């Protein structure tokens, strides 16, 4: 098919309202990108006419999402995962190898249009990295041999469908099971058991059980799930929505990927239960673009549920219990994990966080009452409905009941998924995953907390060290500055750009961290970092900007000797880097010999 | 019972009506809270963060925060003012703001708020971004070097002119204003100098052509009175006093 035909087919009028089609815009663009390797100008014009919206707004969307492009990518579009966990496994050398072997510069398509190589934020394959996305599919466990093999396949124009299947293998690596993943209770949510409980009792009874269980959101913020559902149920409206947040963008988090791979039916059961309780007839699973390979299998699970009468009209024969789930893909934007950005993105817009109040429970998707919960939260809710509040409360602490899935990676022998009762000590976790010679632990991802190993008596719990799941281990051979630098670059890449402190402050902070890493930072710069960081924490519009300086501030607070040892011992170092200023000239002349550099004494 | 509907702004009681934000009520009572992306004619935006105030130890943007009875709002503590200075400094280094050479100097809100908060220098390292000037339109020019992404032109063109001439593209530090036309140029768009969008820019990014320095620097709006007294430049677009372009 030609691009023209592909585009015509994708954006064929669906017969629904323009508002409904408008909310499909991002999905149209994702499909066009996937099939054409870019969004041709023609497609933009046609969509603008069809949806009666300005073309510049569509361009604004393409400019916002990292996976959408107005210029063609290579036939083989490679995105190497650039998380610190990939770095620890040697990904930066592999990137060089890849570029050298293929004769490309990062981000620039090869002249023959065959291939592009670029980096992307954490792909969530941290326990079996380094990883890459190839035309949207995950390739795990990269080694230099695998890279050579990949280069050969590309040079031979081998169709991706012919590539060795083991390249694309992604394992669950479940290492510890507790309430949620236990094999004894695995049948609890099968065949619509939670929905049957709902039909035997009523929505209020389910709400009571969930509230009694003490379940709090597993996505990070820890809001009480029962309360959220109740608010939505009480909000006045004819239409309500249930949204499952599977954006899982926090670096080092990959537990939702495993749940969607092996427990999708329980997750959908939880969403349907929620729909029954709050009175929603439509649900969305917002799946991060990095997990596109799960789209087909997830759709198969949805089909099975429809066949079994667990989705669709009159669920389990109950008149008026109508609910169905649609999967929407993200397109490379960490901010879309923030619930109001996620809703904007679901509506087919740029993922800019909304002003609150009002909150999604009263004014969410299409301004209607909406529950947004994490994947793990929905699964836990389904199990609680069947097995009861006491079953859930047997694990955890009074403030943090139940268990939490941790996704562990970094310097340990057994990375993977560990389900623990809340309250488990960091020490216990480190022992179980086989971490030795540990220097520090990064809990809750780039937005989280850096703990020196001396703090290993602290506990995973909302009231102590809270996490959405990410748990990265760094041993004594690692330079923590690499981690901090990686995270500050991550936040600059992922800031939505809406508000001043995060958009500008985040970039200033990143430049100062680079200066520190390069050995040019002074005490004055340390003061600047603290001041900018605290401004970002207080004045940012959303949680991204207010957590972005955490790694820098934790470094300055917990590792002052490390920082001190890297400072330039002068009162002032210019921000202007003479040698860097010559880069453009070097690029133009193609020179990179010593004579083309200015070395300054440090 | 209007006496019930009051909150305290730096110790002064401010009356508000149902649905007011803190900014709405403050502006109506004649109290000034510094701001850039806010304009009472448009839906609150909350992006510049210059209007942050302290409530119970938390910071909120007063243009989006609903007023409620009994609030104690701090709008003037030294820490808060310092924070605003820092936000302004960030906006100054993000773009290319060469005030002495700018036609808007003296009637620019960025400059006026900077004076008001006592910002003396940009402090941070300049980004010196490479941005362009769009002079393709016969009556109006856009100097992207000075755009602070307040989206007032976007809102005005969409909500008042119903022309959708402007959008934002990119993200993060790469966010930028784009023009809705086949060439991306203003001259090619539906924009007209009589549009609302031509009269809302708080800085010198959207400027009328053919009318340079008609009002001498030194006698312009904010040269005569501080912004805390005379308010937004957009509100003076049609009066002689404030008209920076001396129509
Ligand atoms: C920048 C940012 C990114 C986020 N990313 C995610 C995410 O990937 N997955 C998630 O479940 N929650 C994420 N959240 C939290 C959501 O906003 C929201 O609190 C959560 O989805 C609610 O579900 P829960 O109550 O079940 O945790 C993020 C929040 C912020 C501020
Ligand atoms: S803090 Fe501001 S710029 Fe950063 S992601 Fe949130 S809204 Fe966007
Ligand atoms: S051009 Fe002016 S009005 Fe438009 S976004 Fe930029 S600063 Fe705001």
PDB file of N, CA and C in Angstrom, chain A residues 110-151:
ATOM      1  N   UNK A 110      20.115   7.567   8.131  1.00  0.00           N
ATOM      2  CA  UNK A 110      21.212   7.335   7.199  1.00  0.00           C
ATOM      3  C   UNK A 110      20.792   7.813   5.821  1.00  0.00           C
ATOM      4  N   UNK A 111      21.775   8.257   5.043  1.00  0.00           N
ATOM      5  CA  UNK A 111      21.469   8.883   3.744  1.00  0.00           C
ATOM      6  C   UNK A 111      20.589   7.995   2.869  1.00  0.00           C
ATOM      7  N   UNK A 112      20.782   6.680   2.971  1.00  0.00           N
ATOM      8  CA  UNK A 112      19.980   5.784   2.127  1.00  0.00           C
ATOM      9  C   UNK A 112      18.598   5.512   2.734  1.00  0.00           C
ATOM     10  N   UNK A 113      18.305   6.140   3.888  1.00  0.00           N
ATOM     11  CA  UNK A 113      16.986   5.984   4.500  1.00  0.00           C
ATOM     12  C   UNK A 113      16.772   4.639   5.162  1.00  0.00           C
ATOM     13  N   UNK A 114      17.843   3.848   5.249  1.00  0.00           N
ATOM     14  CA  UNK A 114      17.695   2.492   5.772  1.00  0.00           C
ATOM     15  C   UNK A 114      17.430   2.479   7.277  1.00  0.00           C
ATOM     16  N   UNK A 115      18.138   3.363   8.004  1.00  0.00           N
ATOM     17  CA  UNK A 115      18.128   3.189   9.463  1.00  0.00           C
ATOM     18  C   UNK A 115      18.305   4.521  10.204  1.00  0.00           C
ATOM     19  N   UNK A 116      17.632   4.634  11.358  1.00  0.00           N
ATOM     20  CA  UNK A 116      17.924   5.709  12.312  1.00  0.00           C
ATOM     21  C   UNK A 116      18.262   5.075  13.648  1.00  0.00           C
ATOM     22  N   UNK A 117      19.200   5.676  14.342  1.00  0.00           N
ATOM     23  CA  UNK A 117      19.560   5.227  15.684  1.00  0.00           C
ATOM     24  C   UNK A 117      19.420   6.428  16.618  1.00  0.00           C
ATOM     25  N   UNK A 118      18.717   6.227  17.698  1.00  0.00           N
ATOM     26  CA  UNK A 118      18.527   7.317  18.658  1.00  0.00           C
ATOM     27  C   UNK A 118      18.357   6.708  20.051  1.00  0.00           C
ATOM     28  N   UNK A 119      18.240   7.556  21.044  1.00  0.00           N
ATOM     29  CA  UNK A 119      17.994   7.037  22.388  1.00  0.00           C
ATOM     30  C   UNK A 119      16.585   7.427  22.825  1.00  0.00           C
ATOM     31  N   UNK A 120      16.081   6.729  23.832  1.00  0.00           N
ATOM     32  CA  UNK A 120      14.766   7.033  24.375  1.00  0.00           C
ATOM     33  C   UNK A 120      14.811   6.826  25.882  1.00  0.00           C
ATOM     34  N   UNK A 121      13.853   7.420  26.588  1.00  0.00           N
ATOM     35  CA  UNK A 121      13.807   7.254  28.042  1.00  0.00           C
ATOM     36  C   UNK A 121      13.538   5.791  28.378  1.00  0.00           C
ATOM     37  N   UNK A 122      13.744   5.451  29.633  1.00  0.00           N
ATOM     38  CA  UNK A 122      13.617   4.066  30.131  1.00  0.00           C
ATOM     39  C   UNK A 122      12.488   3.293  29.461  1.00  0.00           C
ATOM     40  N   UNK A 123      12.821   2.113  28.910  1.00  0.00           N
ATOM     41  CA  UNK A 123      11.814   1.319  28.203  1.00  0.00           C
ATOM     42  C   UNK A 123      11.153   0.276  29.106  1.00  0.00           C
ATOM     43  N   UNK A 124      11.565   0.228  30.379  1.00  0.00           N
ATOM     44  CA  UNK A 124      10.914  -0.709  31.302  1.00  0.00           C
ATOM     45  C   UNK A 124      11.347  -2.152  31.118  1.00  0.00           C
ATOM     46  N   UNK A 125      12.544  -2.361  30.569  1.00  0.00           N
ATOM     47  CA  UNK A 125      13.072  -3.717  30.376  1.00  0.00           C
ATOM     48  C   UNK A 125      14.330  -3.844  31.239  1.00  0.00           C
ATOM     49  N   UNK A 126      14.354  -3.101  32.352  1.00  0.00           N
ATOM     50  CA  UNK A 126      15.570  -2.875  33.131  1.00  0.00           C
ATOM     51  C   UNK A 126      16.181  -4.152  33.697  1.00  0.00           C
ATOM     52  N   UNK A 127      15.380  -5.195  33.920  1.00  0.00           N
ATOM     53  CA  UNK A 127      15.921  -6.422  34.521  1.00  0.00           C
ATOM     54  C   UNK A 127      16.503  -7.343  33.468  1.00  0.00           C
ATOM     55  N   UNK A 128      16.379  -6.987  32.201  1.00  0.00           N
ATOM     56  CA  UNK A 128      16.947  -7.814  31.130  1.00  0.00           C
ATOM     57  C   UNK A 128      17.465  -6.918  30.006  1.00  0.00           C
ATOM     58  N   UNK A 129      18.077  -5.810  30.448  1.00  0.00           N
ATOM     59  CA  UNK A 129      18.643  -4.870  29.497  1.00  0.00           C
ATOM     60  C   UNK A 129      20.061  -5.235  29.167  1.00  0.00           C
ATOM     61  N   UNK A 130      20.762  -4.379  28.449  1.00  0.00           N
ATOM     62  CA  UNK A 130      20.236  -3.170  27.818  1.00  0.00           C
ATOM     63  C   UNK A 130      19.185  -3.528  26.766  1.00  0.00           C
ATOM     64  N   UNK A 131      18.259  -2.596  26.565  1.00  0.00           N
ATOM     65  CA  UNK A 131      17.152  -2.880  25.661  1.00  0.00           C
ATOM     66  C   UNK A 131      17.061  -1.816  24.586  1.00  0.00           C
ATOM     67  N   UNK A 132      16.379  -2.146  23.501  1.00  0.00           N
ATOM     68  CA  UNK A 132      16.105  -1.153  22.466  1.00  0.00           C
ATOM     69  C   UNK A 132      14.706  -1.383  21.921  1.00  0.00           C
ATOM     70  N   UNK A 133      14.183  -0.364  21.281  1.00  0.00           N
ATOM     71  CA  UNK A 133      12.951  -0.517  20.524  1.00  0.00           C
ATOM     72  C   UNK A 133      13.336  -0.523  19.057  1.00  0.00           C
ATOM     73  N   UNK A 134      12.848  -1.532  18.328  1.00  0.00           N
ATOM     74  CA  UNK A 134      13.081  -1.581  16.897  1.00  0.00           C
ATOM     75  C   UNK A 134      11.715  -1.500  16.224  1.00  0.00           C
ATOM     76  N   UNK A 135      11.470  -0.428  15.506  1.00  0.00           N
ATOM     77  CA  UNK A 135      10.145  -0.197  14.914  1.00  0.00           C
ATOM     78  C   UNK A 135       9.046  -0.478  15.937  1.00  0.00           C
ATOM     79  N   UNK A 136       9.294  -0.043  17.165  1.00  0.00           N
ATOM     80  CA  UNK A 136       8.285  -0.171  18.207  1.00  0.00           C
ATOM     81  C   UNK A 136       8.277  -1.499  18.934  1.00  0.00           C
ATOM     82  N   UNK A 137       9.133  -2.436  18.542  1.00  0.00           N
ATOM     83  CA  UNK A 137       9.193  -3.718  19.254  1.00  0.00           C
ATOM     84  C   UNK A 137      10.417  -3.767  20.143  1.00  0.00           C
ATOM     85  N   UNK A 138      10.260  -4.432  21.298  1.00  0.00           N
ATOM     86  CA  UNK A 138      11.356  -4.483  22.262  1.00  0.00           C
ATOM     87  C   UNK A 138      12.363  -5.561  21.880  1.00  0.00           C
ATOM     88  N   UNK A 139      13.639  -5.204  21.893  1.00  0.00           N
ATOM     89  CA  UNK A 139      14.701  -6.213  21.842  1.00  0.00           C
ATOM     90  C   UNK A 139      15.457  -6.117  23.155  1.00  0.00           C
ATOM     91  N   UNK A 140      15.554  -7.231  23.867  1.00  0.00           N
ATOM     92  CA  UNK A 140      16.141  -7.234  25.202  1.00  0.00           C
ATOM     93  C   UNK A 140      17.575  -7.773  25.152  1.00  0.00           C
ATOM     94  N   UNK A 141      18.227  -7.746  26.291  1.00  0.00           N
ATOM     95  CA  UNK A 141      19.528  -8.411  26.501  1.00  0.00           C
ATOM     96  C   UNK A 141      20.547  -8.123  25.395  1.00  0.00           C
ATOM     97  N   UNK A 142      20.760  -6.862  25.117  1.00  0.00           N
ATOM     98  CA  UNK A 142      21.730  -6.513  24.070  1.00  0.00           C
ATOM     99  C   UNK A 142      23.147  -6.793  24.552  1.00  0.00           C
ATOM    100  N   UNK A 143      23.918  -7.371  23.669  1.00  0.00           N
ATOM    101  CA  UNK A 143      25.347  -7.568  23.907  1.00  0.00           C
ATOM    102  C   UNK A 143      26.043  -7.086  22.654  1.00  0.00           C
ATOM    103  N   UNK A 144      27.380  -7.029  22.667  1.00  0.00           N
ATOM    104  CA  UNK A 144      28.029  -6.582  21.434  1.00  0.00           C
ATOM    105  C   UNK A 144      27.799  -7.578  20.303  1.00  0.00           C
ATOM    106  N   UNK A 145      27.665  -8.864  20.681  1.00  0.00           N
ATOM    107  CA  UNK A 145      27.381  -9.863  19.628  1.00  0.00           C
ATOM    108  C   UNK A 145      26.002  -9.637  19.024  1.00  0.00           C
ATOM    109  N   UNK A 146      25.061  -9.377  19.908  1.00  0.00           N
ATOM    110  CA  UNK A 146      23.694  -9.163  19.406  1.00  0.00           C
ATOM    111  C   UNK A 146      23.642  -7.907  18.520  1.00  0.00           C
ATOM    112  N   UNK A 147      24.371  -6.880  18.923  1.00  0.00           N
ATOM    113  CA  UNK A 147      24.406  -5.648  18.125  1.00  0.00           C
ATOM    114  C   UNK A 147      24.975  -5.950  16.730  1.00  0.00           C
ATOM    115  N   UNK A 148      26.075  -6.727  16.690  1.00  0.00           N
ATOM    116  CA  UNK A 148      26.658  -7.088  15.390  1.00  0.00           C
ATOM    117  C   UNK A 148      25.643  -7.824  14.519  1.00  0.00           C
ATOM    118  N   UNK A 149      24.933  -8.749  15.162  1.00  0.00           N
ATOM    119  CA  UNK A 149      23.923  -9.524  14.450  1.00  0.00           C
ATOM    120  C   UNK A 149      22.829  -8.595  13.890  1.00  0.00           C
ATOM    121  N   UNK A 150      22.406  -7.664  14.727  1.00  0.00           N
ATOM    122  CA  UNK A 150      21.363  -6.711  14.312  1.00  0.00           C
ATOM    123  C   UNK A 150      21.832  -5.888  13.110  1.00  0.00           C
ATOM    124  N   UNK A 151      23.089  -5.417  13.182  1.00  0.00           N
ATOM    125  CA  UNK A 151      23.631  -4.620  12.072  1.00  0.00           C
ATOM    126  C   UNK A 151      23.643  -5.437  10.783  1.00  0.00           C
TER     127      UNK A 151
END
